[in-house]
């Protein structure tokens, strides 16, 4: 697991940076790794974004892309 810790700080910086730029709307840990919610109209833009992740470039993780259209919009997470 040393190999993971070497890239984890860069991965977190990647997530925070793109979250601040409103490209990654939400991210966190899930039961099978991690989850990101990204808003984009172009799948190629999404693929380019994901290829910048240090965990992806180090071949530590891979992504499964699931497209969806939301049915309703509510504020579920608030900053405190």
Coordinates of N, CA, C and O in Angstrom, one line a residue:
X1 N 0.8 -1.2 0.0 CA 0.0 0.0 0.0 C 0.9 1.3 0.0 O 0.3 2.3 -0.1
X2 N 2.2 1.1 0.1 CA 3.0 2.3 0.0 C 2.9 3.0 -1.3 O 2.8 4.3 -1.4
X3 N 2.7 2.3 -2.4 CA 2.5 2.9 -3.7 C 1.3 3.8 -3.8 O 1.3 4.8 -4.4
X4 N 0.2 3.4 -3.0 CA -1.0 4.2 -3.0 C -0.7 5.5 -2.3 O -1.1 6.6 -2.8
X5 N -0.1 5.5 -1.1 CA 0.2 6.7 -0.3 C 1.0 7.7 -1.1 O 0.9 8.9 -0.9
X6 N 1.9 7.2 -2.0 CA 2.8 8.1 -2.7 C 2.0 9.0 -3.7 O 2.4 10.1 -4.0
X7 N 0.8 8.5 -4.1 CA 0.0 9.3 -5.1 C -1.3 9.9 -4.5 O -1.9 10.6 -5.2
X8 N -1.6 9.5 -3.3 CA -2.8 9.9 -2.7 C -2.9 11.5 -2.5 O -4.0 12.1 -2.7
X9 N -1.8 12.1 -2.1 CA -1.9 13.5 -1.9 C -2.2 14.2 -3.2 O -2.9 15.2 -3.3
X10 N -1.5 13.8 -4.3 CA -1.8 14.4 -5.6 C -3.2 14.1 -6.1 O -3.8 15.0 -6.7
X11 N -3.8 13.0 -5.7 CA -5.2 12.7 -6.1 C -6.1 13.6 -5.3 O -7.0 14.2 -5.9
X12 N -5.8 13.8 -4.1 CA -6.7 14.7 -3.3 C -6.6 16.2 -3.8 O -7.6 16.9 -3.9
X13 N -5.4 16.6 -4.2 CA -5.3 17.9 -4.7 C -6.0 18.0 -6.1 O -6.6 19.1 -6.3
X14 N -5.9 17.0 -6.9 CA -6.7 16.9 -8.1 C -8.2 17.1 -7.9 O -8.9 17.9 -8.5
X15 N -8.7 16.4 -6.9 CA -10.2 16.5 -6.6 C -10.5 17.8 -6.1 O -11.5 18.4 -6.5
X16 N -9.8 18.4 -5.1 CA -10.1 19.7 -4.6 C -10.0 20.8 -5.6 O -10.8 21.7 -5.7
X17 N -8.9 20.7 -6.4 CA -8.7 21.8 -7.5 C -9.9 21.8 -8.4 O -10.5 22.8 -8.8
X18 N -10.3 20.6 -8.9 CA -11.4 20.6 -9.9 C -12.8 20.8 -9.3 O -13.7 21.2 -9.9
X19 N -12.9 20.5 -8.0 CA -14.1 20.8 -7.2 C -14.2 22.3 -7.1 O -15.3 22.9 -7.3
X20 N -13.1 23.0 -6.8 CA -13.1 24.5 -6.7 C -13.5 25.1 -8.0 O -14.0 26.2 -8.1
X21 N -13.1 24.5 -9.1 CA -13.4 25.0 -10.5 C -14.8 24.6 -11.0 O -15.2 24.9 -12.1
X22 N -15.5 23.9 -10.1 CA -16.9 23.5 -10.4 C -17.0 22.4 -11.5 O -18.0 22.2 -12.1
X23 N -15.9 21.7 -11.7 CA -15.9 20.6 -12.7 C -16.3 19.3 -12.0 O -17.1 18.5 -12.5
X24 N -15.8 19.0 -10.8 CA -16.2 17.9 -10.0 C -17.1 18.5 -8.9 O -16.7 19.3 -8.1
X25 N -18.4 18.1 -9.0 CA -19.4 18.7 -8.1 C -19.4 18.1 -6.7 O -19.7 18.7 -5.7
X26 N -19.1 16.8 -6.7 CA -19.1 16.0 -5.4 C -18.2 14.8 -5.5 O -18.1 14.2 -6.6
X27 N -17.5 14.5 -4.4 CA -16.6 13.4 -4.5 C -16.5 12.8 -3.1 O -16.8 13.5 -2.1
X28 N -16.2 11.5 -3.0 CA -16.1 10.8 -1.7 C -15.7 9.4 -1.9 O -15.6 8.9 -3.0
X29 N -15.6 8.7 -0.7 CA -15.3 7.3 -0.7 C -16.6 6.5 -0.7 O -17.6 6.8 -0.1
X30 N -16.6 5.4 -1.5 CA -17.7 4.5 -1.6 C -17.3 3.1 -1.2 O -16.1 2.8 -1.0
X31 N -18.2 2.2 -1.2 CA -17.9 0.8 -0.8 C -16.9 0.1 -1.7 O -16.3 -0.9 -1.3
X32 N -16.8 0.5 -3.0 CA -15.9 -0.1 -3.9 C -14.8 0.8 -4.4 O -14.2 0.6 -5.5
X33 N -14.5 1.8 -3.6 CA -13.4 2.7 -4.0 C -13.8 4.2 -3.8 O -13.8 4.7 -2.7
X34 N -14.2 4.9 -4.8 CA -14.6 6.3 -4.7 C -15.6 6.6 -5.7 O -16.0 5.8 -6.6
X35 N -16.2 7.8 -5.5 CA -17.3 8.2 -6.4 C -17.1 9.7 -6.7 O -16.7 10.5 -5.8
X36 N -17.3 10.1 -7.9 CA -17.3 11.5 -8.3 C -18.6 11.8 -9.1 O -19.0 11.0 -9.9
X37 N -19.2 13.0 -8.8 CA -20.2 13.5 -9.7 C -19.7 14.7 -10.4 O -19.2 15.6 -9.8
X38 N -19.7 14.6 -11.8 CA -19.1 15.6 -12.6 C -20.1 16.0 -13.6 O -20.9 15.3 -14.1
X39 N -20.2 17.3 -13.8 CA -21.1 17.9 -14.8 C -20.4 18.3 -16.1 O -19.4 19.1 -16.0
X40 N -20.8 17.7 -17.2 CA -20.2 18.0 -18.5 C -21.2 17.6 -19.6 O -22.0 16.8 -19.4
X41 N -21.1 18.3 -20.7 CA -21.9 18.0 -21.9 C -21.2 17.1 -22.8 O -21.7 16.6 -23.8
X42 N -19.9 16.9 -22.6 CA -19.0 16.2 -23.6 C -18.2 15.1 -22.9 O -17.4 15.4 -22.0
X43 N -18.5 13.9 -23.3 CA -17.8 12.8 -22.7 C -16.3 12.8 -22.8 O -15.5 12.4 -22.0
X44 N -15.8 13.4 -24.0 CA -14.4 13.5 -24.2 C -13.7 14.5 -23.2 O -12.6 14.2 -22.8
X45 N -14.4 15.5 -22.8 CA -13.9 16.4 -21.8 C -13.8 15.7 -20.5 O -12.8 15.9 -19.8
X46 N -14.8 14.9 -20.2 CA -14.8 14.1 -18.9 C -13.6 13.1 -19.0 O -12.8 13.0 -18.0
X47 N -13.4 12.4 -20.1 CA -12.3 11.5 -20.2 C -10.9 12.2 -20.0 O -10.0 11.7 -19.4
X48 N -10.8 13.4 -20.6 CA -9.5 14.2 -20.5 C -9.3 14.6 -19.0 O -8.2 14.5 -18.5
X49 N -10.4 15.0 -18.3 CA -10.3 15.3 -16.9 C -9.8 14.2 -16.1 O -8.9 14.3 -15.3
X50 N -10.4 13.0 -16.3 CA -10.1 11.8 -15.5 C -8.7 11.4 -15.7 O -8.0 10.9 -14.8
X51 N -8.2 11.6 -16.9 CA -6.8 11.2 -17.3 C -5.7 12.0 -16.6 O -4.6 11.7 -16.6
X52 N -6.2 13.1 -16.0 CA -5.2 14.0 -15.2 C -5.1 13.6 -13.8 O -4.2 14.1 -13.1
X53 N -5.9 12.6 -13.3 CA -5.9 12.2 -11.9 C -4.6 11.4 -11.7 O -4.3 10.4 -12.4
X54 N -3.8 11.8 -10.7 CA -2.5 11.0 -10.4 C -2.7 9.5 -10.2 O -1.8 8.7 -10.5
X55 N -3.8 9.1 -9.6 CA -4.1 7.7 -9.4 C -4.3 7.0 -10.7 O -3.9 5.8 -10.9
X56 N -4.9 7.7 -11.6 CA -5.2 7.1 -13.0 C -3.9 7.0 -13.7 O -3.6 6.0 -14.3
X57 N -3.1 8.1 -13.7 CA -1.8 8.1 -14.5 C -0.8 7.1 -14.0 O 0.0 6.6 -14.7
X58 N -0.9 6.8 -12.7 CA 0.0 5.8 -12.1 C -0.6 4.4 -12.2 O 0.0 3.4 -11.7
X59 N -1.8 4.2 -12.9 CA -2.4 3.0 -13.1 C -2.8 2.3 -11.8 O -2.8 1.0 -11.7
X60 N -3.2 3.1 -10.8 CA -3.6 2.6 -9.5 C -5.1 2.4 -9.5 O -5.7 1.5 -8.9
X61 N -5.8 3.3 -10.3 CA -7.3 3.2 -10.3 C -7.7 3.3 -11.8 O -7.0 3.7 -12.7
X62 N -9.0 2.9 -12.0 CA -9.6 3.1 -13.3 C -11.0 3.7 -13.0 O -11.4 3.7 -11.8
X63 N -11.6 4.2 -14.0 CA -12.9 4.8 -13.8 C -14.0 4.0 -14.6 O -13.8 3.5 -15.7
X64 N -15.2 4.0 -14.0 CA -16.4 3.5 -14.7 C -17.3 4.7 -14.8 O -17.7 5.3 -13.8
X65 N -17.7 5.1 -16.0 CA -18.5 6.3 -16.3 C -19.9 5.9 -16.4 O -20.2 5.0 -17.2
X66 N -20.8 6.5 -15.6 CA -22.2 6.2 -15.7 C -22.9 7.5 -16.0 O -22.8 8.5 -15.1
X67 N -23.6 7.7 -17.1 CA -24.3 8.9 -17.4 C -25.7 8.8 -16.9 O -26.3 7.8 -16.9
X68 N -26.2 10.0 -16.4 CA -27.6 10.0 -15.9 C -28.1 11.4 -16.0 O -27.3 12.4 -16.1
X69 N -29.4 11.5 -16.1 CA -30.1 12.8 -16.0 C -30.9 12.8 -14.8 O -31.7 11.9 -14.5
X70 N -30.7 13.8 -13.9 CA -31.4 13.9 -12.7 C -32.8 14.3 -12.8 O -33.1 15.1 -13.7
X71 N -33.6 13.8 -12.0 CA -35.1 14.1 -12.0 C -35.5 15.3 -11.1 O -36.4 15.9 -11.4
X72 N -34.7 15.5 -10.1 CA -35.0 16.7 -9.2 C -33.7 17.2 -8.7 O -32.7 16.5 -8.7
X73 N -33.7 18.4 -8.2 CA -32.5 19.0 -7.7 C -32.8 19.6 -6.3 O -33.7 20.4 -6.2
X74 N -32.1 19.1 -5.3 CA -32.3 19.7 -4.0 C -30.9 19.9 -3.4 O -29.9 19.2 -3.7
X75 N -30.8 20.8 -2.4 CA -29.6 21.0 -1.7 C -29.4 19.9 -0.7 O -30.2 19.8 0.3
X76 N -28.5 19.0 -0.9 CA -28.3 17.8 0.0 C -27.1 18.0 1.0 O -27.1 17.4 2.0
X77 N -26.2 18.8 0.5 CA -24.9 19.0 1.3 C -24.8 20.5 1.5 O -24.9 21.3 0.6
X78 N -24.5 20.8 2.8 CA -24.2 22.2 3.1 C -22.9 22.4 3.7 O -22.4 21.5 4.4
X79 N -22.2 23.5 3.5 CA -21.0 23.8 4.1 C -21.3 24.5 5.5 O -22.1 25.3 5.6
X80 N -20.6 24.0 6.5 CA -20.8 24.5 7.8 C -19.5 25.1 8.3 O -18.5 24.7 8.0

